[in-house]
Amino acid sequence: MNQKLTKFICFLTTAILLCSCSPKGGGDAEKADSPAQAGTQTEAASDGQSPAGEGTASWRKTEIQKPEGAVHINSMSYLADGTLRINSSDAEGQNPAVWDSRDNGGIWENAAADMSLASGYGYHYSADGSLFIYDGTKLSISAGDGTESKSVSVNEEEMISDAAMAGNTLAVLVYDQNSQFRLDVYDLGSMSCRTLENKEFSKYLSSQSMGGIALDSSGGILYLTVGGTGELTIARYDLNQDQLSYLVESEEMARLLNPEEKNGLVNPNEQILLSIAVNDAEDKMVLRMLNPANSQTTLYLCEKGIWEEEKTASEGALRIYSLYGGYEVRQAASLFQGLHPELEVSFETGYTGEDGVTLSDAIRTLNTELMAGEGPDLLILDGLPADSYAGKGLLEDVTDIVEPSKEKYFYNMISAYNDGGKIFKLPTAFSVPVLLGDEETLAAKNRDELMKVFQKKAGAGIPFITPKNLAGTAGSLFITSDILGETVDEGKLADFYKDLEKIASQSMSDDERQAMEEYDQMTHWAETTYPSGGFSPDLELYFGEAQAGVGRISIYEDFIGILAVRREKGLSYQYLNREKGNYFIAESVLGINSTGKNPEAARQFLEYYLSGEAQETMRFGDFSIIRSVMEGTDREKYISENGEFIGGISRKDTDNPEKIMNTYKITPDELQELITFFEGCSRPVRDDAVVLRKVMEQADACLFEGKDPESAAKDVCGEVNLYLSE
C-alpha cells in the first residue's frame, strides 16, 4: 500500500475511533479526556455579533446541546420532513442510540429507527430513514428486516471516506490509490455506478484533504466540504445538471469559524470539520466538528437570515491570548463568560500556521503590543519567552492569589517555575519526562552517563530504544539539558547532535531510517506533539522490543503502563537528566499582563481557574497543579483499594497471552508513590517554541539528510540566538 494512502488510513481511522470511542490508555492511543459540554454559545458571522452588511443574508452559528448521555456523535442527516437525525454513543463508545429533533436540536427524542446491522462505526440514515453502514472498504444497506440487501465495496488500496443516501441516489466519497478523492454515484435501483467527470468539480475534489458529503432529500443535490481547517467552503453540486456552485463561500465560512472575531471562543484550528447536514430549503445546516485534543464532537446549527445587531451591556473586556490555542483555558473562558455575561471575554490565538505568519513573527507582534501597553490582559505563556517577560516587568505579581492556599497545589512546581521568588508565572497543568529501563539505565543522571550505558548495551540484539521513540527521546533530552541558557550553546548542541546519531544508528537500520515518515521525525514532534502528547514506550519494553525508553507521565494511563512493566519485567522509571534537578513540563502557564486594560478581570479569571471549578466541570488531559483535581479526576476509574484488573493492551490483534500487557488499577500506595514523585519535581524545562522547532529541524537534517553536527549547530545558533537577544 502506498505511503500516502497509509497515512490517510491512519488519520481516518483515528478520526473514526475518536468519534465512536473514548480514548484508551496504553500504546499510541490519544492521551486526552473528554470535557463536558460548556453550554450553548452563539456566534454570529461578521463582526462576531452582527451580519455582514445591513440587509445582507448571512449565516449565524449556535452550538446545539446534545441529548443526555450522548457523548460522541457518529453521524447525522436531515430527513425528508426536516427532522434532524443523529446517531450517538456514550463515553466508552458503547450504547449506540438514534435521536430525532424536529426543531433543529432544541428537543431530542429517541427515534424508532432501524439498527439491525452490526456497526462499530455508527449508523447512517437516508432522507427516508433507510439504514446503511460502512467501514473503510465496504458499505452495506439494510433491507429493513435485518438482512443486507445491497452492498458496495472498494479496491484493496482504496478507502471509503464518507457516504450519503437519499431518493434513488447513493453517493460514496472514495480516497483512491492515486491519493486523490473520487466521488462514485450509484443508482439504487440498478446499483449502476457513475463517476462524476465535471472538470470544475474534479478540480475541487483534488484540492481536498478529507471530505464530508451530504445529499438533499431528493438525492439530486450534493453538498461537499473539506474536513480540517484553512479556506473552508461548502460546495453545492447539481447531480442532474452537472453544475458546481457554492452554498457557503470561503469568506463567509471564515466569518462563521474565525476565532479572532469578537467573543470567538471556538477555534477552528483546534477542531476538524467531520461532516455536514443541509436542509432542503438551504437556510439551515449543521456542522459536526471534532476536537482532536479531547475526542469531543460538537454540533453547530448554522442559520441563514438577516439578523438584527445584538447589543449587550458590558462592564469591560477581558482579552486572553495563547500562542497556540490553549484548549483547557479556552473552555474555562467559555464557562467564565457564562458566569459573567456583563463582561466581554475574547480569546486570541497568535500562531495558526496557515496565514503566512511565522512563529517568531507572532511572538514579535505580541512583544510589540506588550511593550506599547496594548497587549492582552491574560497570557497563556506556553511557548513564549516567559522569563523575559517577568524580567522586564511585563507580568503582574500574583503571589497574593496563590500563597494563602499553597497547600492546595503542587506548590513545589509553582515555586520552581518562578525560581523560588514571587509568583509571576502560574503553571496550571504538568507532565514529567521519564526514563524507563533497568537499574543500570535508571542510574544515569545525565546524557553523558546515559550514552555510556547505551554504548555498553549496544549489540544486545534489540535496540536501546525503538525508531518510533526517537523523536520523543531527542526532544526530551534537549528540553531537560543545559544547552539552552540565555542563548543556545553551539558546542553543546553539536555534541547533542552527535549523540543522537549514535542513538539512531543503534535504534534502526539504514533502510528503516530512509523509510521513516516525516510524522515520525523530530520536526513533526516539535510542531504538533510537544507538549500535549507523545509516544508511550511501555509496550515495547513489555514485549522485549527495546531495552529502554523515554516517555512522559501526564495521565493515569501512563503510570498504569509503567506499573505493568515493573510488575512483569522488573523495569522501572526515573526522572530524566536529573543531575541538576528533577525536570517537569509546565503546561497552560498563566500570567497577567501588568499593563493590560482590565487587570481586575484577569485576576478574577485566575482565581476562578485556581478554584478548580472549571477543571471539575471538564475533564483535562494532563495532571492539574490543583491536588484535589489531580487526585479526584476519574478516581474510581483508575484507583481502587485492591488494584483490580482493567484489561489487556496489545499493538496487534492477537489471542496470544504473551503479546498482551495486562493492566490493573492503581492502589492507594501506588497513588501515594506517584504523588511523592510529583512532589520531588524541582526544575522546569526551558520552553521556547522557536528554539525547540529550529533545534529539531536541524536534528532531522543531521539524521536524515547527512548534515554534519557542527554546521547544524551553527545554523541554529545563527538564527535563534539573535531572536533570544531581542
XYZ file of C-alpha atoms in Angstrom:
726
model
C 0.000 0.000 0.000
C 1.463 3.386 -0.915
C 2.640 5.662 1.884
C 0.170 8.490 1.252
C -2.755 6.101 1.464
C -1.336 4.546 4.611
C -1.111 7.969 6.229
C -4.670 8.765 5.214
C -5.963 5.464 6.592
C -4.196 6.134 9.889
C -5.740 9.596 10.069
C -9.203 8.407 9.058
C -9.055 5.506 11.491
C -8.055 7.893 14.254
C -10.966 10.168 13.410
C -13.384 7.224 13.422
C -12.075 5.995 16.756
C -12.213 9.445 18.268
C -15.781 9.859 17.159
C -17.051 6.486 18.234
C -14.840 5.523 21.177
C -13.403 7.134 24.243
C -9.599 7.260 24.406
C -7.974 4.218 25.913
C -4.726 4.025 27.809
C -1.529 2.430 26.590
C 0.131 2.145 23.229
C -0.191 5.060 20.869
C -3.725 5.942 21.917
C -4.553 9.643 22.030
C -3.796 10.956 25.513
C -6.789 13.109 26.280
C -10.053 13.040 28.127
C -13.385 14.389 27.068
C -14.663 17.528 28.779
C -18.308 18.123 29.453
C -20.165 20.491 27.175
C -19.757 24.129 28.088
C -23.361 25.120 27.327
C -24.977 26.857 24.391
C -22.961 29.644 22.845
C -23.997 31.788 19.880
C -21.548 33.409 17.481
C -22.769 35.478 14.545
C -20.931 35.729 11.252
C -19.101 39.004 10.620
C -18.058 41.284 13.486
C -18.813 38.499 15.947
C -22.421 39.589 16.516
C -23.861 41.425 13.525
C -24.295 40.315 9.900
C -22.020 41.219 7.045
C -23.776 44.396 5.922
C -27.272 45.689 6.649
C -29.946 43.826 4.694
C -27.497 41.104 3.598
C -28.323 37.497 4.418
C -25.575 35.801 6.392
C -25.039 32.694 8.487
C -25.287 32.623 12.271
C -23.852 29.745 14.302
C -25.278 28.311 17.550
C -23.979 25.319 19.475
C -26.543 22.506 19.739
C -26.925 20.760 23.077
C -26.542 17.018 22.644
C -29.080 14.578 24.155
C -28.368 13.408 27.679
C -25.870 10.550 27.611
C -24.881 11.221 24.004
C -21.141 11.877 24.266
C -19.913 11.035 20.762
C -21.955 11.907 17.662
C -21.123 9.403 14.930
C -23.403 10.534 12.093
C -26.173 12.994 11.238
C -28.591 13.797 8.432
C -31.756 15.711 7.644
C -34.781 13.522 6.893
C -37.237 14.475 4.155
C -39.687 16.066 6.636
C -36.987 18.349 8.056
C -36.199 16.207 11.104
C -32.559 16.263 12.186
C -31.371 12.726 12.995
C -28.160 11.809 14.790
C -26.559 8.567 15.943
C -24.646 8.711 19.235
C -22.664 6.586 21.675
C -21.601 7.045 25.287
C -18.184 7.988 26.664
C -16.919 4.433 26.201
C -18.146 4.225 22.604
C -20.948 1.877 23.693
C -24.765 2.013 23.881
C -25.498 3.385 20.395
C -28.702 5.400 20.144
C -30.557 7.231 17.388
C -32.166 10.604 18.150
C -34.567 12.817 16.221
C -35.178 16.543 16.627
C -37.967 18.371 14.837
C -36.673 21.789 15.894
C -33.030 21.546 14.761
C -31.587 20.314 18.028
C -33.786 22.091 20.565
C -35.582 18.962 21.795
C -34.375 15.404 21.194
C -36.458 12.226 21.148
C -35.375 8.599 20.811
C -36.038 7.566 17.216
C -37.795 4.363 16.263
C -35.003 3.677 13.786
C -33.691 0.526 12.144
C -30.471 -0.590 13.907
C -30.475 -4.148 12.585
C -26.961 -4.190 11.161
C -23.908 -4.583 13.376
C -21.749 -1.465 13.328
C -18.640 -0.328 15.127
C -18.541 2.936 13.219
C -22.036 4.349 13.745
C -25.333 4.105 11.887
C -26.208 6.300 8.902
C -29.660 7.121 7.548
C -31.020 8.291 4.221
C -33.641 11.014 3.875
C -36.402 8.403 4.091
C -34.844 6.798 7.181
C -33.237 3.784 5.489
C -30.225 2.390 7.336
C -26.768 1.969 5.874
C -23.366 1.385 7.478
C -19.797 1.417 6.179
C -16.231 0.886 7.251
C -13.057 1.551 5.278
C -13.737 -0.851 2.436
C -17.411 -1.884 2.419
C -20.836 -0.203 2.600
C -23.981 -2.198 3.400
C -27.626 -1.142 3.054
C -30.292 -2.754 5.222
C -33.437 -4.144 3.653
C -35.265 -3.226 6.846
C -35.720 -6.767 8.096
C -32.229 -7.413 9.364
C -30.732 -8.583 6.097
C -28.171 -6.845 3.930
C -29.935 -6.255 0.655
C -27.221 -4.296 -1.133
C -23.565 -3.535 -0.661
C -20.717 -1.585 -2.223
C -17.029 -2.416 -1.927
C -13.874 -0.602 -2.964
C -10.495 -1.942 -4.019
C -7.801 -3.004 -1.569
C -5.807 0.222 -1.920
C -8.861 2.469 -1.643
C -10.798 3.836 1.306
C -14.424 4.922 1.811
C -14.136 8.390 3.330
C -17.830 9.325 3.562
C -21.206 8.384 2.103
C -24.737 9.809 1.807
C -28.013 8.298 0.592
C -31.288 9.970 -0.473
C -34.008 9.360 -3.052
C -32.626 6.913 -5.576
C -29.025 8.068 -5.090
C -26.116 6.709 -3.117
C -23.019 8.930 -3.134
C -19.711 7.456 -1.942
C -16.585 9.549 -1.449
C -13.531 7.355 -2.077
C -9.869 8.016 -1.402
C -8.233 6.139 -4.274
C -4.876 4.502 -4.978
C -3.630 7.728 -6.583
C -4.012 9.541 -3.232
C -6.931 11.540 -4.619
C -10.638 11.772 -3.829
C -13.207 10.318 -6.200
C -16.988 10.532 -5.972
C -18.955 7.451 -7.057
C -22.700 7.936 -7.599
C -24.912 4.827 -7.549
C -28.447 4.362 -8.837
C -30.096 2.430 -6.002
C -32.452 0.691 -8.407
C -29.851 -0.891 -10.654
C -26.756 -0.250 -8.459
C -25.032 1.032 -11.583
C -22.224 3.444 -10.803
C -21.007 6.595 -12.497
C -18.006 8.730 -11.597
C -18.513 12.471 -11.919
C -16.322 13.904 -14.667
C -17.139 17.615 -14.419
C -13.703 19.320 -14.660
C -14.538 22.085 -12.198
C -15.845 19.564 -9.683
C -12.826 17.296 -10.225
C -10.520 20.239 -9.559
C -12.410 20.991 -6.346
C -12.104 17.362 -5.233
C -8.372 17.276 -5.956
C -7.813 20.158 -3.542
C -9.364 18.393 -0.560
C -7.547 16.872 2.411
C -10.529 14.963 3.802
C -14.084 15.254 2.540
C -17.556 15.237 4.046
C -20.675 14.910 1.881
C -24.471 15.218 2.220
C -27.486 14.988 -0.108
C -30.791 16.810 -0.210
C -33.905 14.668 0.269
C -34.361 14.140 -3.490
C -30.833 12.890 -3.973
C -30.285 15.437 -6.722
C -28.150 17.986 -4.867
C -24.802 17.033 -3.360
C -23.060 19.124 -0.688
C -19.358 18.680 -0.039
C -16.752 20.276 2.168
C -13.277 19.556 3.477
C -12.597 18.097 6.896
C -9.981 20.241 8.570
C -9.004 23.864 8.662
C -7.925 26.556 6.238
C -10.033 28.167 3.497
C -13.180 26.131 4.036
C -16.069 26.186 1.595
C -19.253 24.182 1.234
C -19.752 23.241 -2.390
C -23.165 22.576 -3.958
C -23.237 20.219 -6.924
C -26.375 19.613 -9.030
C -26.106 15.946 -9.995
C -28.757 16.302 -12.697
C -27.313 19.404 -14.362
C -23.626 18.687 -13.598
C -23.198 22.195 -12.227
C -20.966 23.292 -9.359
C -21.729 26.301 -7.164
C -21.134 27.230 -3.519
C -23.584 27.162 -0.646
C -21.020 28.901 1.585
C -18.019 30.752 0.144
C -14.667 30.695 1.929
C -15.004 34.277 3.240
C -18.424 33.565 4.741
C -17.171 30.286 6.216
C -14.216 32.084 7.764
C -16.590 34.549 9.440
C -18.525 31.628 10.888
C -15.461 29.951 12.353
C -12.862 32.693 12.779
C -11.608 32.660 16.373
C -10.312 36.221 16.117
C -13.814 37.603 15.842
C -15.472 39.131 18.887
C -16.325 36.521 21.539
C -14.691 33.855 19.374
C -14.254 31.086 21.922
C -14.387 28.242 19.401
C -11.167 27.860 17.438
C -11.393 26.013 14.099
C -7.666 25.386 14.243
C -8.409 23.112 17.196
C -11.385 21.417 15.538
C -11.806 19.208 12.492
C -14.962 19.574 10.432
C -16.123 15.972 10.087
C -19.450 16.254 8.273
C -22.374 18.496 7.352
C -26.145 18.179 7.005
C -28.193 20.679 4.963
C -31.979 21.076 4.941
C -33.886 21.251 1.650
C -34.563 24.987 1.974
C -30.794 25.514 2.284
C -31.316 28.027 5.088
C -30.135 25.680 7.839
C -27.148 23.403 8.087
C -25.469 21.503 10.901
C -21.704 21.159 11.320
C -20.297 18.159 13.167
C -16.849 19.036 14.495
C -14.192 17.093 16.352
C -11.629 18.446 18.786
C -8.611 16.095 18.476
C -7.244 17.213 21.831
C -10.152 15.754 23.800
C -12.007 13.462 21.344
C -15.176 15.517 21.780
C -17.661 16.020 18.962
C -19.735 19.192 18.916
C -22.760 20.111 16.789
C -23.382 23.628 15.495
C -26.596 24.842 13.885
C -25.962 27.452 11.199
C -28.974 29.514 10.086
C -29.105 31.890 7.148
C -31.014 35.143 7.522
C -30.871 38.872 8.096
C -30.091 39.456 11.751
C -30.550 42.482 13.931
C -27.417 43.525 15.754
C -27.319 42.137 19.263
C -26.322 44.722 21.853
C -25.445 43.819 25.418
C -24.339 45.953 28.298
C -20.700 45.390 29.084
C -18.641 46.396 32.081
C -15.420 45.829 30.169
C -13.473 43.336 28.111
C -11.088 40.538 29.063
C -8.601 39.588 26.358
C -6.978 36.162 26.709
C -4.047 35.272 24.447
C -2.455 31.965 23.541
C 0.329 31.390 21.054
C -1.110 28.007 20.026
C -4.699 27.738 21.182
C -4.768 26.604 24.808
C -7.795 24.313 24.769
C -8.236 23.980 28.540
C -8.076 27.707 29.215
C -10.325 28.424 26.226
C -13.009 26.151 27.618
C -12.634 27.681 31.070
C -13.021 31.107 29.417
C -16.277 29.926 27.888
C -17.554 28.850 31.308
C -16.325 32.093 32.866
C -18.166 34.096 30.208
C -21.370 32.282 31.138
C -20.912 33.235 34.774
C -20.187 36.883 33.877
C -22.411 37.927 30.946
C -21.684 41.578 31.756
C -18.014 41.011 30.865
C -16.960 40.576 27.243
C -14.427 37.734 27.018
C -12.350 37.185 23.894
C -9.736 34.546 23.107
C -6.931 35.226 20.653
C -4.551 32.760 19.006
C -1.249 34.189 17.812
C 0.022 31.384 15.592
C -2.092 29.118 13.376
C 0.487 28.062 10.776
C -1.952 28.868 7.982
C -1.898 32.625 7.419
C 1.723 33.190 6.418
C 2.663 34.387 9.906
C 5.705 32.564 11.265
C 6.075 31.578 14.890
C 8.747 34.205 15.512
C 6.616 36.831 13.719
C 3.695 36.069 16.048
C 5.872 36.420 19.142
C 7.420 39.667 17.898
C 3.954 41.099 17.246
C 2.868 40.204 20.770
C 6.059 41.665 22.230
C 5.442 44.949 20.430
C 1.890 45.134 21.813
C 3.045 44.344 25.333
C 5.789 46.972 25.296
C 3.308 49.546 23.987
C 0.793 48.781 26.733
C -1.727 47.456 24.209
C -1.377 43.742 24.867
C -3.928 41.158 26.052
C -4.916 41.047 29.715
C -4.174 37.368 30.360
C -1.399 35.379 28.688
C -1.045 31.636 28.249
C 2.738 31.608 28.364
C 3.349 28.169 26.798
C 5.968 28.583 24.066
C 6.517 32.275 24.895
C 9.671 33.848 26.448
C 8.042 33.952 29.888
C 11.282 34.544 31.809
C 11.994 37.584 29.666
C 8.501 38.951 30.277
C 8.876 38.547 34.027
C 12.326 40.134 33.988
C 11.050 43.153 32.069
C 8.173 43.724 34.482
C 5.506 42.760 31.959
C 3.866 40.209 34.271
C 1.895 41.066 37.390
C 2.833 39.581 40.756
C 0.089 37.097 41.702
C 1.733 35.757 44.857
C -1.161 37.066 46.957
C -3.589 34.914 44.970
C -1.605 31.685 45.330
C 0.261 31.828 48.666
C -2.741 31.820 51.057
C -3.828 28.426 49.713
C -0.455 26.977 48.751
C -1.280 23.611 50.346
C -3.975 23.146 47.696
C -1.387 22.942 44.917
C 1.778 21.125 43.928
C 3.473 24.242 45.170
C 6.940 22.800 44.555
C 6.327 23.198 40.821
C 4.855 26.690 41.111
C 7.822 27.782 43.205
C 10.385 26.149 40.910
C 8.819 27.751 37.850
C 9.330 31.155 39.476
C 12.873 30.461 40.744
C 11.582 30.342 44.314
C 10.647 34.019 44.368
C 7.496 35.990 43.716
C 4.919 34.303 41.509
C 4.556 35.846 38.060
C 4.001 32.651 36.035
C 1.454 30.091 37.167
C 1.566 26.582 35.659
C -1.865 25.005 35.928
C -1.085 21.588 34.427
C 2.057 19.500 34.177
C 3.687 16.323 32.992
C 7.002 14.695 33.876
C 9.521 13.347 31.324
C 10.816 9.971 32.494
C 13.480 7.435 31.654
C 12.325 3.813 31.611
C 14.585 0.785 31.886
C 16.592 -1.454 34.176
C 18.525 -0.406 37.283
C 21.712 0.360 35.346
C 19.857 2.560 32.866
C 17.996 4.466 35.564
C 21.243 5.196 37.400
C 22.231 7.580 34.577
C 21.853 11.102 35.949
C 22.726 12.953 32.723
C 23.080 12.415 28.998
C 26.783 11.551 29.175
C 26.106 8.758 31.658
C 23.155 7.564 29.611
C 25.323 7.386 26.472
C 27.838 5.222 28.346
C 25.042 2.835 29.297
C 23.811 2.951 25.725
C 27.241 2.051 24.337
C 27.599 -0.775 26.854
C 24.247 -2.254 25.863
C 24.762 -1.889 22.104
C 24.765 -5.121 20.164
C 22.384 -6.882 22.539
C 20.123 -7.933 19.651
C 17.347 -5.440 20.337
C 17.583 -1.639 20.059
C 18.175 0.564 23.069
C 15.044 2.481 22.030
C 12.670 1.886 19.109
C 12.608 4.110 15.992
C 9.196 5.492 16.937
C 10.596 6.584 20.293
C 13.443 8.505 18.647
C 11.687 11.860 18.192
C 10.335 11.978 21.729
C 13.692 10.886 23.124
C 15.553 13.589 21.188
C 13.114 16.294 22.217
C 13.009 15.263 25.858
C 16.796 15.030 26.093
C 17.074 18.550 24.697
C 14.486 20.248 26.904
C 15.997 18.636 30.014
C 19.537 19.710 29.097
C 21.568 22.841 29.784
C 22.097 23.560 26.064
C 19.586 26.409 26.166
C 20.547 29.158 28.580
C 20.385 32.854 27.826
C 21.421 31.688 24.360
C 21.999 28.286 22.767
C 25.478 26.851 23.413
C 26.781 25.915 19.953
C 29.373 23.386 21.139
C 26.965 21.563 23.446
C 24.361 21.464 20.679
C 26.829 19.910 18.227
C 27.661 17.219 20.830
C 23.936 16.650 21.307
C 23.511 16.023 17.573
C 26.430 13.556 17.629
C 24.788 11.610 20.452
C 21.508 11.494 18.533
C 23.332 9.966 15.585
C 24.722 7.223 17.846
C 21.274 6.504 19.277
C 19.681 6.451 15.815
C 22.364 4.135 14.414
C 21.694 1.580 17.114
C 17.902 2.004 17.019
C 17.250 1.476 13.309
C 18.787 0.090 10.162
C 19.751 2.293 7.228
C 16.651 1.091 5.361
C 14.408 1.935 8.318
C 15.969 5.370 8.567
C 15.435 6.031 4.869
C 11.798 4.900 5.073
C 10.892 6.845 8.221
C 7.875 9.057 7.594
C 8.027 12.786 8.320
C 5.393 12.457 11.044
C 7.761 10.148 12.996
C 10.623 12.635 12.782
C 11.662 15.339 15.227
C 10.351 18.419 13.416
C 6.841 16.978 13.498
C 7.244 16.155 17.205
C 8.189 19.773 17.961
C 5.437 21.270 15.806
C 2.473 19.056 16.632
C 3.159 16.712 19.551
C 5.044 18.697 22.182
C 3.939 19.252 24.892
C 0.447 17.774 24.687
C 1.216 14.218 23.662
C 3.854 11.714 22.781
C 4.869 8.130 22.260
C 4.414 5.601 25.080
C 7.328 3.122 25.129
C 5.945 0.828 27.839
C 4.592 -1.756 25.371
C 7.954 -2.098 23.602
C 9.625 -2.683 26.953
C 6.938 -5.145 27.985
C 7.301 -7.169 24.781
C 11.101 -7.027 24.867
C 11.366 -4.921 21.713
C 13.564 -2.250 23.366
C 15.979 -2.041 26.279
C 14.949 1.429 27.420
C 12.525 4.205 26.643
C 11.877 7.891 27.164
C 8.279 8.890 27.838
C 6.068 11.191 29.886
C 3.778 10.724 32.849
C 0.904 13.051 32.074
C -2.212 10.964 32.706
C -3.022 7.927 34.832
C -2.773 5.569 31.838
C 0.948 6.379 31.566
C 1.576 5.343 35.160
C -0.596 2.228 34.817
C 1.522 1.102 31.841
C 4.749 1.728 33.761
C 3.457 -0.272 36.735
C 2.636 -3.186 34.416
C 6.186 -3.172 33.017
C 7.646 -3.004 36.528
C 5.395 -5.790 37.777
C 6.057 -8.198 34.907
C 9.540 -7.237 33.660
C 11.295 -5.756 36.694
C 11.882 -2.456 34.891
C 11.036 0.910 36.405
C 11.133 4.696 35.913
C 13.166 7.706 36.997
C 13.372 11.436 36.325
C 15.178 12.174 33.058
C 18.530 14.044 33.210
C 18.151 14.552 36.959
C 21.705 15.673 37.723
C 20.708 19.344 38.123
C 17.183 18.772 39.350
C 14.080 16.733 38.649
C 12.528 18.142 35.489
C 8.832 18.687 34.826
C 6.965 20.230 31.888
C 4.699 23.093 32.934
C 1.645 23.464 30.711
C -1.141 26.031 30.455
C 1.078 28.542 32.229
C -0.917 31.693 33.013
C 0.372 35.207 33.536
C -1.372 38.567 33.906
C -0.150 41.423 31.719
C 0.905 44.184 34.125
C -0.042 46.818 31.524
C -3.344 45.236 30.445
C -6.562 47.228 30.155
C -8.558 45.031 32.525
C -6.255 43.610 35.245
C -9.088 43.095 37.745
C -10.998 40.859 35.330
C -7.783 38.942 34.664
C -7.250 38.377 38.393
C -10.880 37.333 38.749
C -10.453 34.767 35.981
C -7.223 33.447 37.518
C -8.926 32.998 40.892
C -11.810 31.195 39.179
C -9.394 28.907 37.352
C -7.495 28.082 40.540
C -10.699 27.279 42.398
C -10.860 24.037 40.456
C -14.445 24.719 39.390
C -13.574 24.723 35.691
C -11.456 21.581 35.937
C -14.145 19.755 37.886
C -16.673 20.673 35.192
C -14.394 19.471 32.409
C -12.020 16.513 32.149
C -8.494 17.669 31.412
C -5.724 15.854 29.601
C -2.634 16.423 31.765
C -2.444 16.359 35.546
C -3.681 19.505 37.266
C -1.492 21.581 39.568
C -4.502 21.558 41.920
C -4.113 18.486 44.114
C -7.820 17.808 44.594
C -8.407 17.843 40.835
C -5.410 15.640 40.076
C -6.376 13.109 42.751
C -10.089 13.290 42.051
C -10.173 13.058 38.245
C -11.590 9.653 37.287
C -10.530 8.275 40.678
C -12.968 5.383 40.556
C -11.921 4.549 37.002
C -8.205 4.297 37.754
C -7.758 3.804 41.505
C -9.017 1.065 43.820
C -8.097 -0.478 47.146
C -7.100 -3.847 45.676
C -5.833 -2.847 42.220
C -8.446 -4.697 40.177
C -7.711 -5.959 36.664
C -8.571 -3.390 33.947
C -7.778 -5.208 30.726
C -5.114 -6.188 28.246
C -3.290 -3.976 25.745
C -1.556 -5.046 22.552
C -0.312 -3.288 19.452
C -1.536 -6.210 17.357
C -4.724 -8.245 17.215
C -3.705 -11.459 18.882
C -5.032 -14.137 21.204
C -1.513 -14.953 22.358
C -1.380 -14.033 26.078
C 2.350 -13.356 25.743
C 1.531 -10.496 23.365
C -0.909 -8.756 25.697
C 0.087 -6.446 28.540
C -2.275 -6.826 31.479
C -3.108 -3.623 33.321
C -4.532 -3.046 36.793
C -5.986 -0.138 38.725
C -3.665 1.912 40.903
C -3.679 1.045 44.590
C -3.659 3.796 47.266
C 0.020 3.040 47.995
C 0.893 3.353 44.308
C -1.053 6.610 44.101
C 0.962 7.975 47.022
C 4.123 6.865 45.229
C 3.062 8.904 42.182
C 2.182 11.963 44.294
C 5.543 11.742 46.073
C 7.236 11.528 42.668
C 5.444 14.714 41.594
C 6.385 16.407 44.856
C 10.016 15.722 44.002
C 9.889 17.785 40.797
C 12.183 20.765 41.210
C 13.189 22.112 37.802
C 11.014 23.246 34.864
C 12.152 22.578 31.311
C 13.093 25.588 29.203
C 10.107 26.059 26.918
C 10.650 28.278 23.876
C 8.770 27.186 20.770
C 11.020 28.983 18.266
C 14.192 27.431 19.692
C 12.734 23.945 20.028
C 11.476 23.829 16.457
C 14.743 25.075 14.971
C 16.795 22.595 17.017
C 14.598 19.694 15.950
C 14.615 20.775 12.273
C 18.403 20.600 12.262
C 18.336 17.292 14.146
C 16.340 15.869 11.237
C 18.843 17.406 8.823
C 21.656 15.563 10.609
C 19.917 12.206 10.905
C 18.060 12.040 7.607
C 19.954 14.332 5.245
C 23.542 13.725 6.314
C 24.277 17.239 7.574
C 27.305 17.451 9.863
C 26.539 18.321 13.518
C 28.808 21.376 13.651
C 27.104 23.010 10.650
C 23.664 22.184 12.054
C 24.515 23.708 15.439
C 25.962 26.811 13.767
C 22.788 27.307 11.706
C 20.609 27.003 14.799
C 22.644 29.481 16.809
C 22.893 31.932 13.946
C 19.113 32.219 13.866
C 17.788 31.670 17.376
C 20.463 33.486 19.374
C 19.585 36.685 17.550
C 15.941 36.030 18.379
C 16.785 35.323 22.046
C 18.777 38.525 22.382
C 15.863 40.739 21.287
